[in-house]
Short mmCIF file of C-alpha atoms and ligand atoms in Angstrom, two decimals:
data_model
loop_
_atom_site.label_atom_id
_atom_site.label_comp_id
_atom_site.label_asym_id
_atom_site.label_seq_id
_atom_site.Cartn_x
_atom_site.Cartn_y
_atom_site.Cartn_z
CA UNK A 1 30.64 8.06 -80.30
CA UNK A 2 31.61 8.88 -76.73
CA UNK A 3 33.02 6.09 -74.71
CA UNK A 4 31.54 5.54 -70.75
CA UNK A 5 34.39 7.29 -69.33
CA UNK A 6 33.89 10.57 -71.61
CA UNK A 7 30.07 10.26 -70.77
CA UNK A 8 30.60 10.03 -67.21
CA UNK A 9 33.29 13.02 -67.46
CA UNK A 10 30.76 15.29 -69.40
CA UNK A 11 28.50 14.27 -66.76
CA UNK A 12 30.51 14.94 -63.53
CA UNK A 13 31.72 18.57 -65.03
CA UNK A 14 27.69 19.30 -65.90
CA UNK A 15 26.35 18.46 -62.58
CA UNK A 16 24.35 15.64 -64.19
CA UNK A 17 25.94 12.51 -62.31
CA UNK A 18 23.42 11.23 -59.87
CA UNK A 19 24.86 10.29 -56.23
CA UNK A 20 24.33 7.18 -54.01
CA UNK A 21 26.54 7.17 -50.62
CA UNK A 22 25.71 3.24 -48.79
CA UNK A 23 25.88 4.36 -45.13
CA UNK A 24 25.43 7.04 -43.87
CA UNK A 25 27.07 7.63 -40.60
CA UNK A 26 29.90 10.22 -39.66
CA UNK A 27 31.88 9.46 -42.82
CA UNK A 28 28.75 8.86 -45.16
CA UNK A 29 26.84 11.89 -44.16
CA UNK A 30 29.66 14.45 -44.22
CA UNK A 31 30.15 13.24 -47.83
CA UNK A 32 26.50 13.37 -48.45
CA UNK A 33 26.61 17.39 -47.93
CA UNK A 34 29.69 18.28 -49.54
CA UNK A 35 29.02 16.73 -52.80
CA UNK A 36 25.58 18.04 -52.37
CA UNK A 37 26.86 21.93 -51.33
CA UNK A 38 28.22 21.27 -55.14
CA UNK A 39 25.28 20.92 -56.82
CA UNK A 40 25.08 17.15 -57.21
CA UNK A 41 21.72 15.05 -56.31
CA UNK A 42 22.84 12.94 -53.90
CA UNK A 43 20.93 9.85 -52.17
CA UNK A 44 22.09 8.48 -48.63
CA UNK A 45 21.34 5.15 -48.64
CA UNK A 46 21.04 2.71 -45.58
CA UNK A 47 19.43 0.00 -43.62
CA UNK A 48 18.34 2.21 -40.60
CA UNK A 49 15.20 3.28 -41.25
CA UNK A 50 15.35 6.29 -38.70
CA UNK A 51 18.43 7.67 -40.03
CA UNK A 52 16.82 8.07 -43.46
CA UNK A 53 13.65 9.30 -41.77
CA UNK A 54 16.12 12.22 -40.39
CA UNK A 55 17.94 13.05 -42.91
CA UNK A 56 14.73 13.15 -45.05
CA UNK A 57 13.14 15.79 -42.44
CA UNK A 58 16.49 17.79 -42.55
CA UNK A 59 17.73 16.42 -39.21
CA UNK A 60 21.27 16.06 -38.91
CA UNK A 61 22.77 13.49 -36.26
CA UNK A 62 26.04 13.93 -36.75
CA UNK A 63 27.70 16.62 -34.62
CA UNK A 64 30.10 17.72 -37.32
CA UNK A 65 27.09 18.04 -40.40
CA UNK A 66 25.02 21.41 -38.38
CA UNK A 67 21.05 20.28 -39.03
CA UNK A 68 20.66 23.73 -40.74
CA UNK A 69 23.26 23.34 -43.63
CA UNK A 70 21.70 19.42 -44.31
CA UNK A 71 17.77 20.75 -44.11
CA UNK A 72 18.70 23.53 -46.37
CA UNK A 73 20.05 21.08 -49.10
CA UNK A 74 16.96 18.85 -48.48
CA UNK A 75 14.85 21.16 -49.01
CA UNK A 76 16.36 22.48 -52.38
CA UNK A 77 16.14 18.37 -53.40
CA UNK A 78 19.96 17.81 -53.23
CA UNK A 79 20.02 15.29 -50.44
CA UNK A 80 17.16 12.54 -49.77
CA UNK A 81 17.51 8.99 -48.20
CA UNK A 82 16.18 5.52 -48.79
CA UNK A 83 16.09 2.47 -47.12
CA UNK A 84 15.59 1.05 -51.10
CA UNK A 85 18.56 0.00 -52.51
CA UNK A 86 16.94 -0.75 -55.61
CA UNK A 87 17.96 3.29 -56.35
CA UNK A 88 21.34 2.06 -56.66
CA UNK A 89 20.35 1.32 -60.50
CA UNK A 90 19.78 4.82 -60.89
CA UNK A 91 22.45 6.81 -60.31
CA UNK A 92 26.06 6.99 -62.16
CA UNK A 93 28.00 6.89 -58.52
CA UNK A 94 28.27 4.79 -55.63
CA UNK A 95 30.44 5.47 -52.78
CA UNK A 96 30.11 2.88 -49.91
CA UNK A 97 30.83 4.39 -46.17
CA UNK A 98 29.89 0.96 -44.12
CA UNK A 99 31.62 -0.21 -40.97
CA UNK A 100 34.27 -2.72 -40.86
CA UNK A 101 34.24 -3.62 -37.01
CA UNK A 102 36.09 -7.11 -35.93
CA UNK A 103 34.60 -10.18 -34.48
CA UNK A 104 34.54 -11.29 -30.90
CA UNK A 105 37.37 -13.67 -32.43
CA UNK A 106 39.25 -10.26 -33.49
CA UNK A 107 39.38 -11.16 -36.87
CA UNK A 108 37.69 -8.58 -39.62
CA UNK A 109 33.56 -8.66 -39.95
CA UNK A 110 33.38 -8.31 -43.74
CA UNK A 111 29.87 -8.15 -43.62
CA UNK A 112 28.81 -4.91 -44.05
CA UNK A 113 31.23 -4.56 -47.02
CA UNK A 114 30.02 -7.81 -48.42
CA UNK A 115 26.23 -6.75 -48.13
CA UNK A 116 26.51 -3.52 -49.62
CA UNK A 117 27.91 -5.20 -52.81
CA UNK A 118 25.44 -7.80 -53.09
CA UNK A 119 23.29 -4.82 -53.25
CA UNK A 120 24.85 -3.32 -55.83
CA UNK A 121 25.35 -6.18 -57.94
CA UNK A 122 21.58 -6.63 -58.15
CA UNK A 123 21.19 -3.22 -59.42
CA UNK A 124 24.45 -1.87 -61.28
CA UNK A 125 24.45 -0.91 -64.65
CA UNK A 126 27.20 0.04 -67.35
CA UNK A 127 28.45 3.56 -66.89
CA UNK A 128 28.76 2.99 -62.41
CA UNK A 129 31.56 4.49 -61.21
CA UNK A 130 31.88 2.48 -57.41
CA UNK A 131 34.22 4.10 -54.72
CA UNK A 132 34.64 2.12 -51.63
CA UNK A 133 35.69 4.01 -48.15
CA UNK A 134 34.94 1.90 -45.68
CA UNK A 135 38.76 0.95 -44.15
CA UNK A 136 39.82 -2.50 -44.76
CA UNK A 137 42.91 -4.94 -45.35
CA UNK A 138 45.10 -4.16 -48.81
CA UNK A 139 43.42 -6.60 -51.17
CA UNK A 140 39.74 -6.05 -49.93
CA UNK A 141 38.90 -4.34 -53.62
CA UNK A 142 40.71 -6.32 -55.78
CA UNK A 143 39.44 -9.96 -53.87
CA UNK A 144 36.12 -9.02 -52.74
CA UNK A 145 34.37 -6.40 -54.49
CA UNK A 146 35.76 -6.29 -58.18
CA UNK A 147 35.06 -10.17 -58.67
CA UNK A 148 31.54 -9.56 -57.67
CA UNK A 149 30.96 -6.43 -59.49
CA UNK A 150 32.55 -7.25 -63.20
CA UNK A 151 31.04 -9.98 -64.05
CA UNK A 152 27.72 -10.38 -66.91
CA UNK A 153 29.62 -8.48 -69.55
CA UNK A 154 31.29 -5.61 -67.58
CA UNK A 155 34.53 -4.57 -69.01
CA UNK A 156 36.63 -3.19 -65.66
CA UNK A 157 37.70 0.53 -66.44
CA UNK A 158 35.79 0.82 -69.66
CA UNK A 159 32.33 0.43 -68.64
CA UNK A 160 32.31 0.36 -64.79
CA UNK A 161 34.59 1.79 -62.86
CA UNK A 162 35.99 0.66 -59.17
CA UNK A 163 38.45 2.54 -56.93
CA UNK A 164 39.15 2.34 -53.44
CA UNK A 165 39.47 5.73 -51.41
CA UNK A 166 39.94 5.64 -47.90
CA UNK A 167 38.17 7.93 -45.47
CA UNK A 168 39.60 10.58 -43.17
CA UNK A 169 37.38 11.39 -40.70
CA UNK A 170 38.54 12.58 -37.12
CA UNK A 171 35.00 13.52 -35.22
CA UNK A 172 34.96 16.68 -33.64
CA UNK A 173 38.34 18.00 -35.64
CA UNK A 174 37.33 21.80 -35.17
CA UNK A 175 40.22 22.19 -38.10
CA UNK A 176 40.45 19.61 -40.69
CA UNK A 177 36.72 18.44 -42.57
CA UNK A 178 35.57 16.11 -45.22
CA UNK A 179 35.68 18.74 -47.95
CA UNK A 180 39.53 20.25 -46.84
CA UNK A 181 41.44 16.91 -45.77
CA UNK A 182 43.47 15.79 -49.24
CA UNK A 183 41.98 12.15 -50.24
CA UNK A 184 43.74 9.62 -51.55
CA UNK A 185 42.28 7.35 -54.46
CA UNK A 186 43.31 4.21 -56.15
CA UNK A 187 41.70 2.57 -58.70
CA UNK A 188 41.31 -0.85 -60.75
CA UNK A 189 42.75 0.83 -63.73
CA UNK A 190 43.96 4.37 -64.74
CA UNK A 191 40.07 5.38 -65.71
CA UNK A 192 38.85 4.45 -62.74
CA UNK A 193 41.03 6.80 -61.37
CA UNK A 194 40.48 9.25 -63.67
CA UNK A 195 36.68 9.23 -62.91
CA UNK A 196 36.90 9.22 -59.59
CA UNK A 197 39.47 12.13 -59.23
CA UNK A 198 37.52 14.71 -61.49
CA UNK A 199 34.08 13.76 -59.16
CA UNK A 200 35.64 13.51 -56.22
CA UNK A 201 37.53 16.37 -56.88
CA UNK A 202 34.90 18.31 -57.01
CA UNK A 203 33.89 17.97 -53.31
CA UNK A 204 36.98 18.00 -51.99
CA UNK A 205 40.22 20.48 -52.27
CA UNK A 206 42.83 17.79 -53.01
CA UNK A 207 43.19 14.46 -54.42
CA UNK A 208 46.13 12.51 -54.36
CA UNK A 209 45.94 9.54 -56.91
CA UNK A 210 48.01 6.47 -55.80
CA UNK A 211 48.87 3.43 -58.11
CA UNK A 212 46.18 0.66 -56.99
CA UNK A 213 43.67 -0.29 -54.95
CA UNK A 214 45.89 -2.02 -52.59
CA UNK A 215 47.99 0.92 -52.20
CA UNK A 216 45.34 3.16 -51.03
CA UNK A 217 43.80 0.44 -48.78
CA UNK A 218 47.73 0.43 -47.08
CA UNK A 219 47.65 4.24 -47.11
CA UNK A 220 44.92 4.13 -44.40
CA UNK A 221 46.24 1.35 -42.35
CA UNK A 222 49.31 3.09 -41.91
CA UNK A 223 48.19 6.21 -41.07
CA UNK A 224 46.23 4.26 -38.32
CA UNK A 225 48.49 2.31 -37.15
CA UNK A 226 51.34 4.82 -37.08
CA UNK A 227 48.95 5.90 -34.24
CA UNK A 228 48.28 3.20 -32.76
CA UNK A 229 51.81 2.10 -32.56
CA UNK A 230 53.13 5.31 -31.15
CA UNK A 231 50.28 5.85 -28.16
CA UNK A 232 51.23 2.25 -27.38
CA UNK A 233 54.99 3.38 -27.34
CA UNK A 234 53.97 6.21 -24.86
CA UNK A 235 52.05 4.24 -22.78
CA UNK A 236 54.99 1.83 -22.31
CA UNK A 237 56.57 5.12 -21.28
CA UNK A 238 53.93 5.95 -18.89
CA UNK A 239 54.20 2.68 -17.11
CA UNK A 240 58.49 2.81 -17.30
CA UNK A 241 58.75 6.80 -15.98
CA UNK A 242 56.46 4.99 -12.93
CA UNK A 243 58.63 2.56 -12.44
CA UNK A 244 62.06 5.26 -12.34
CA UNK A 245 59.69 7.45 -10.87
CA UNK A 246 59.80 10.02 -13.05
CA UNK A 247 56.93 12.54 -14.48
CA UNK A 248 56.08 10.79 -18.07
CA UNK A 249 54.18 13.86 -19.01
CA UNK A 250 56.68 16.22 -17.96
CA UNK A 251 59.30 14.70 -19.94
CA UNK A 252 56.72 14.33 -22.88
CA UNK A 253 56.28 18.19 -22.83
CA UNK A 254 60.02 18.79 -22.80
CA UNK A 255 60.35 16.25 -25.69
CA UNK A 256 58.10 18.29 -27.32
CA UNK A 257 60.10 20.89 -28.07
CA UNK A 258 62.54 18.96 -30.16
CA UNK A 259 60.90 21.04 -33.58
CA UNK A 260 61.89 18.22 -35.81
CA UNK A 261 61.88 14.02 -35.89
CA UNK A 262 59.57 14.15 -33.55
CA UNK A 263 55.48 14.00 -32.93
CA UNK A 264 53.62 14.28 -29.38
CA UNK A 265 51.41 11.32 -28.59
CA UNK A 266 49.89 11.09 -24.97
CA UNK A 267 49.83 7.89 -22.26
CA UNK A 268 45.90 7.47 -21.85
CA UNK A 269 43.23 4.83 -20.14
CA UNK A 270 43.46 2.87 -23.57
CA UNK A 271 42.54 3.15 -26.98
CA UNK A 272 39.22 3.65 -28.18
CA UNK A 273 37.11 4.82 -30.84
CA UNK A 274 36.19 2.11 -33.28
CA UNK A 275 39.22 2.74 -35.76
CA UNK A 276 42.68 3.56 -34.31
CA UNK A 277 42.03 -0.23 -32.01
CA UNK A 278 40.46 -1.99 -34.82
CA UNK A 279 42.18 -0.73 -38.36
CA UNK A 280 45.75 -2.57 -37.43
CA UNK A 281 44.17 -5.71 -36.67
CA UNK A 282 43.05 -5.31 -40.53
CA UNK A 283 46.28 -5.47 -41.59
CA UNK A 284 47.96 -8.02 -38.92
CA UNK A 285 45.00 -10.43 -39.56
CA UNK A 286 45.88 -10.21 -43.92
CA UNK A 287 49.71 -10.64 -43.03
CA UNK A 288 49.10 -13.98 -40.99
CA UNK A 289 47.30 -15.29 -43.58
CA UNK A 290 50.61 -14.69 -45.23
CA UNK A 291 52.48 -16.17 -42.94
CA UNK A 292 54.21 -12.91 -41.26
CA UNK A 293 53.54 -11.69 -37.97
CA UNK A 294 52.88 -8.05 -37.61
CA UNK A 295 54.85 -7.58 -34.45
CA UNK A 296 54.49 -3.87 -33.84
CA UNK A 297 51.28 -4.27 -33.94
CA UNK A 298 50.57 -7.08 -32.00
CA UNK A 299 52.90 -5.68 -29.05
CA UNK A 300 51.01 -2.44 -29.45
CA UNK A 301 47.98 -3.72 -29.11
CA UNK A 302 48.77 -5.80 -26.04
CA UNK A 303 50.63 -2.71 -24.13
CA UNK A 304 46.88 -0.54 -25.26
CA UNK A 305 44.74 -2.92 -23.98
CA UNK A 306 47.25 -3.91 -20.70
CA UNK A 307 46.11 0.09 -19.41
CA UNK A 308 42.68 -0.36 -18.19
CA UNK A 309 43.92 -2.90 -15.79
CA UNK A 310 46.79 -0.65 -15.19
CA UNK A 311 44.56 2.13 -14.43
CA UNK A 312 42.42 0.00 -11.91
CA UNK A 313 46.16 -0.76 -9.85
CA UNK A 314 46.73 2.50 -9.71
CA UNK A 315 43.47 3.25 -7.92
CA UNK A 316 43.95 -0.16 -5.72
CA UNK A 317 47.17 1.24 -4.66
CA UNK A 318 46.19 5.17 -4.35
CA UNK A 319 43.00 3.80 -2.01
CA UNK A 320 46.01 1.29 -0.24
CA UNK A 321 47.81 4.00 0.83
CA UNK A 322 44.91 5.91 2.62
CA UNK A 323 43.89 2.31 4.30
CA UNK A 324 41.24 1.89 1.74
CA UNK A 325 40.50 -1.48 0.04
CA UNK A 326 38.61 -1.15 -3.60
CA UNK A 327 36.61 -3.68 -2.35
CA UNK A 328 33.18 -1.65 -0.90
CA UNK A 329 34.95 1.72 -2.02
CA UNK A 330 32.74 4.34 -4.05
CA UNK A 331 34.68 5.15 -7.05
CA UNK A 332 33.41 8.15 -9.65
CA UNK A 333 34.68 8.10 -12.68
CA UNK A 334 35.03 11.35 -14.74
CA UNK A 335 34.29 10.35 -18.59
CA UNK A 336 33.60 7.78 -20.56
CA UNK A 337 33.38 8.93 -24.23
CA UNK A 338 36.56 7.45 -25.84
CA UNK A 339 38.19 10.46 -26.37
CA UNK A 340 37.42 14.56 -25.25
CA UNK A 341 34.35 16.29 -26.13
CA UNK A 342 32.66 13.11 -27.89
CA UNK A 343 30.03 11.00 -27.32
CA UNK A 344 31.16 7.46 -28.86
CA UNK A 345 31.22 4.96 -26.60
CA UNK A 346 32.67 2.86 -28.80
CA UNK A 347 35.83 0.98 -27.36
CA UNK A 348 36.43 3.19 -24.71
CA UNK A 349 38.48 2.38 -22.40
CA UNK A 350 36.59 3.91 -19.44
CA UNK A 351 34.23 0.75 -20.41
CA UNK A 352 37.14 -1.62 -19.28
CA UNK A 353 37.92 0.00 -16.16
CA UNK A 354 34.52 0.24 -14.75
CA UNK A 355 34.05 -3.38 -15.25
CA UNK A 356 37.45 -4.37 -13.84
CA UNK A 357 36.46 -1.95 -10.42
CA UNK A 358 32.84 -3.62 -10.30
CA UNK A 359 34.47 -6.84 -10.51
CA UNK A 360 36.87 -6.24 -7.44
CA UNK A 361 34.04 -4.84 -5.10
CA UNK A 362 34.08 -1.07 -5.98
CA UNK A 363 30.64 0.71 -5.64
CA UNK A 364 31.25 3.06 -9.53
CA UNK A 365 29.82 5.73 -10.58
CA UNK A 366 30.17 8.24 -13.55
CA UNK A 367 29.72 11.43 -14.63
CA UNK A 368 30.01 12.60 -18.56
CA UNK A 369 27.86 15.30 -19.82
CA UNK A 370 27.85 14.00 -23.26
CA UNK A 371 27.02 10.53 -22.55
CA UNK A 372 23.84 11.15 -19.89
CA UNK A 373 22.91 7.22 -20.24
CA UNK A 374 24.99 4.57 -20.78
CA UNK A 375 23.77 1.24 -22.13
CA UNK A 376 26.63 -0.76 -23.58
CA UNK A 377 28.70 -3.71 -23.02
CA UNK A 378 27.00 -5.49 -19.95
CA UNK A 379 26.87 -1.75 -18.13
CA UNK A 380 23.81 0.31 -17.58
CA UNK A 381 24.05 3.43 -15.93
CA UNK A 382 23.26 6.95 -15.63
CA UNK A 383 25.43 9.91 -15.74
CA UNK A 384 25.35 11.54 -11.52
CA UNK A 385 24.80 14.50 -11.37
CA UNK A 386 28.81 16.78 -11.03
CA UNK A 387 27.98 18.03 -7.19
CA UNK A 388 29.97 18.37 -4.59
CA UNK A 389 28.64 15.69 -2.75
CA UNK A 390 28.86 13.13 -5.29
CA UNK A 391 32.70 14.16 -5.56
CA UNK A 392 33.19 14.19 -1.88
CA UNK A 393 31.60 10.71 -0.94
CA UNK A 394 33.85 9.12 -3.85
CA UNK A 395 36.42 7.57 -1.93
CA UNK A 396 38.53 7.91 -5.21
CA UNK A 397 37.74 10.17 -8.55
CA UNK A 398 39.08 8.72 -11.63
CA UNK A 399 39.31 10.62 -14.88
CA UNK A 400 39.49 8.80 -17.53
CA UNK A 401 38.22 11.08 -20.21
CA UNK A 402 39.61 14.87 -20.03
CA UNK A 403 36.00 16.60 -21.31
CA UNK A 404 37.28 20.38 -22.03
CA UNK A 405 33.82 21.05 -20.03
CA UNK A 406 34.91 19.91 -17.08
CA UNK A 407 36.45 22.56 -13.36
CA UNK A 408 38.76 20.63 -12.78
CA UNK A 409 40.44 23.09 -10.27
CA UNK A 410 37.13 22.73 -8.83
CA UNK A 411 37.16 19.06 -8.99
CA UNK A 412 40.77 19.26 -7.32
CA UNK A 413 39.31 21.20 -4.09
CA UNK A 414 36.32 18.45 -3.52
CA UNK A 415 37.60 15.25 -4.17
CA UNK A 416 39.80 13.19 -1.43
CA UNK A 417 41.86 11.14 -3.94
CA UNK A 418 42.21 11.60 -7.56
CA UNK A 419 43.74 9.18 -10.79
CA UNK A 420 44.33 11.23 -13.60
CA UNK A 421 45.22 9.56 -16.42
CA UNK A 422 44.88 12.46 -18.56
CA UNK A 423 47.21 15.09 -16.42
CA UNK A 424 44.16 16.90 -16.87
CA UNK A 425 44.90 18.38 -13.57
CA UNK A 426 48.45 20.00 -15.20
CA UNK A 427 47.64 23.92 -14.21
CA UNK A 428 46.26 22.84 -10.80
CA UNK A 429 48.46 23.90 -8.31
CA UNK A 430 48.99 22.32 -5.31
CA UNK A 431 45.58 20.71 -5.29
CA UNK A 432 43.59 19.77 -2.06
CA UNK A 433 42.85 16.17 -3.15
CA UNK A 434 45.53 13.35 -3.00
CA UNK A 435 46.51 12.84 -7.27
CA UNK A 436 48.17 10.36 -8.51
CA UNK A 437 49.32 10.44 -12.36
CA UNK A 438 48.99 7.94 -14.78
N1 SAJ B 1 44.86 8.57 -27.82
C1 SAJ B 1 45.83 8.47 -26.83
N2 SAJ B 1 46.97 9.22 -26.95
C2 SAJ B 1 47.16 10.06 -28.01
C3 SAJ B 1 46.15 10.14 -29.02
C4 SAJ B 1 45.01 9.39 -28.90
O1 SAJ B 1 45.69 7.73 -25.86
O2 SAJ B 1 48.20 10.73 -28.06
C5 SAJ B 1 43.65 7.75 -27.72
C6 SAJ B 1 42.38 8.56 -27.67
O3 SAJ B 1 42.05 8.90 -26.34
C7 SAJ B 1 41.36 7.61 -28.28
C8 SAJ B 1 42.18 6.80 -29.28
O4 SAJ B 1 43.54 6.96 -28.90
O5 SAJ B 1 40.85 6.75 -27.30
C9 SAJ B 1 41.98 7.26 -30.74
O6 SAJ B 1 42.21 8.62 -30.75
P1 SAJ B 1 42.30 9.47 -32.13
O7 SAJ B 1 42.71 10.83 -31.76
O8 SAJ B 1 43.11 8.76 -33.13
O9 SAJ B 1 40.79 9.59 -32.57
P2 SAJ B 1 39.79 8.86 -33.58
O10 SAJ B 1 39.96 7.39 -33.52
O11 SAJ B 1 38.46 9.44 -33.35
O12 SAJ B 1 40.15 9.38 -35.02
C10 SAJ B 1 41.19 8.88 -35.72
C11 SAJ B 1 41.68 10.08 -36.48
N3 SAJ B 1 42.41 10.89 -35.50
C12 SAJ B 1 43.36 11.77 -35.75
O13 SAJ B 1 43.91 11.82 -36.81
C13 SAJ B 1 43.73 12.73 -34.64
C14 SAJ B 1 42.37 9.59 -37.62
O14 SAJ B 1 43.44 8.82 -37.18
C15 SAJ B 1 41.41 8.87 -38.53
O15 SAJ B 1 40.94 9.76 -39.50
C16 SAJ B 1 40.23 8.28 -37.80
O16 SAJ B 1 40.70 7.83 -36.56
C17 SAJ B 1 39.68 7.16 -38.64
O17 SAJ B 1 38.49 7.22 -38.94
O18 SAJ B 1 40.45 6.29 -39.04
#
């Protein structure tokens, strides 16, 4: 008589197992079509109604999943959505992609992780195999989801199995994708891992199995806030090189070249995006309740969030020096996605500064080709159109976000006074405008 495990095995290696992926957003859907592209029947399932109604007309809305490879798996009956999580009951595998933002009071919103697993506990059977992705504080599986889950005669790692595997995503990575980035897995016991390596395995090239849940939840928070810890370090730099008045980025460039014990990070506006700002908090937040205080993190995430109001001095004292006050002074801003070539508003920076400028007088404006309207945070505005008028009546041009799209040679030779805190203007030489580097 075959045990669960051996059933599920037979299962994953025939193509039988039947998919669920709760969420289904830039890490959901990506993992949607890749276990699909294998043959599996997968089901995206989520609370917004419109994104199922897409995905279920073969309409991708995620730049990085093309609309043709999801409507061609659609329409073989690979991928459909639902809004009905009683489907959760039928498959063999859940995987749940769900945000983990933080509260106003910066501590973690659980929610989402907490409501997809009431979900499943109304519908899980013996057999499940439950992956969760969604990035979280070391502990989050083990405390919060396995308690729920094993319960009514569920024997952990014999008849449902529970791993946590944290997602990988960088949007708009022309290089690295959901099917060739190695994932790491960790599970409640060694079949859970076993399980979840041979189906995930299948999707993806490599798998690196790590001792516990715990562990893999501290895999992810350290690869985030490795970065967050070192663009804070760089920004410190930014704003020390300005004090010895000395080029940051051209000493970052010459660093560069050291070719080992050493990795380039950038001086920016800020962080943004919703996980390289959020993702250490995670961890900080777990430790205090442990009494320790994450210090690198804390100090990075007070010199981050200390550059929009940097950013804003410099253009009070770039406007100073022409006579100007911010105060009445028509500022453009150039960007507002939180990183290149992006559309995600979501913690950018650019946010930040255009409040702190409206707040001391300044007439803004901004101009981002892949955000045409803005409606976020208090701010709702349009997208001006790039002419040369609307560059020349800026008293002072601020990019904030270095679009790829963008002339900036051209941009150099209309505007009167230009903040770059990108050094997008680096092969510009000897530009009309007056710049002034981050
Ligand atoms: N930034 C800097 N200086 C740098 C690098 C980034 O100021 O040298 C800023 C960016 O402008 C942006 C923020 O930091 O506002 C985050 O940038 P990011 O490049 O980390 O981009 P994310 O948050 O979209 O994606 C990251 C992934 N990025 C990379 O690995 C390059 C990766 O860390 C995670 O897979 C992903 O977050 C996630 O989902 O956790």
């Amino acid at each position: 008589m075959s045990t669960m495990k051996e059933t599920l095995l037979e299962k994953i290696e025939n193509r039988e197992v039947r998919i669920a992926v709760i969420g289904i957003g830039y890490v959901g859907l990506p993992l949607v079509v890749e276990f699909a592209k294998e043959g599996y029947h997968v089901t995206g399932v989520d609370v917004n109604a419109e994104k199922v109604r897409l995905i279920n007309e073969g309409h991708s809305y995620i730049p990085d999943v093309p609309t043709e490879e999801l409507a061609g798996l659609v329409d073989k009956g690979l991928i459909s959505a639902s809004t009905d999580f009683s489907v959760l009951g039928e498959v063999d595998a859940i995987s749940i992609c769900v945000p983990t933002p933080l509260r106003k009071t910066k501590d973690p919103d659980m929610s989402y992780i907490i409501a997809a697993t009431d979900e499943i506990v109304k519908y899980c059977r013996k057999g499940q195999l439950i992956v969760l992705e969604s990035t979280t504080y070391p502990g989050t599986t083990d405390e919060l989801i396995i308690p729920r889950l094993v319960k009514n005669g569920f024997t952990l790692g014999e008849d449902i199995f529970i791993c946590f595997s944290p997602e990988r995503v960088d949007p708009g990575n022309p290089v690295y994708n959901t099917r060739n980035t190695p994932k790491v897995i960790g599970g409640a016991t060694p079949n859970c891992v076993e399980v979840a390596t041979a189906l995930y395995g299948k999707a993806i090239n490599t798998i690196i199995p790590v001792s516990s849940t715990a562990a893999a939840e501290m895999v992810k928070l350290l690869e985030n806030t490795f970065r967050a810890v070192n663009i804070g370090l760089v920004n410190e730099m930014a704003i020390m090189c300005d004090k010895l008045d000395v080029n940051v980025w051209e000493v970052i460039e010459a660093a560069s070249t050291k070719p080992f014990g050493f990795m380039t990070f950038y001086p920016g506006p800020g962080l943004g995006g919703h996980c390289i700002p959020i993702d250490p908090l995670y961890l900080s937040w777990k430790l205090k309740a442990l009494n320790y205080n994450a210090r690198f993190i804390e100090m990075a995430s007070e010199i981050n969030s200390s550059m929009p109001p940097y950013v804003v001095t410099k253009v009070m004292d770039t406007l100073n020096t022409v006579k100007k006050s911010v105060n009445g002074a028509k500022v453009l801003v150039m960007g507002v996605a939180y990183k290149r070539d992006i559309d995600d508003l979501r913690e950018s920076p650019a946010l930040d500064i255009i409040h702190l400028l409206q707040d001391r007088g300044a007439e803004v404006s901004y101009h981002d080709a892949f955000v045409p309207t803005m409606h976020h945070e208090g701010l709702k505005m349009e997208s001006v159109d790039l002419t040369e008028e609307a560059v020349s009546a800026a008293d002072c041009v601020v990019i904030v976000t270095d679009h790829t799209t963008i002339d900036y040679a051209w941009l150099a030779e209309h505007a009167r006074i230009i903040v770059d805190t990108r050094n997008a203007l680096k092969n510009i030489k000897n530009p009309k405008a007056l710049v002034e580097l981050l």
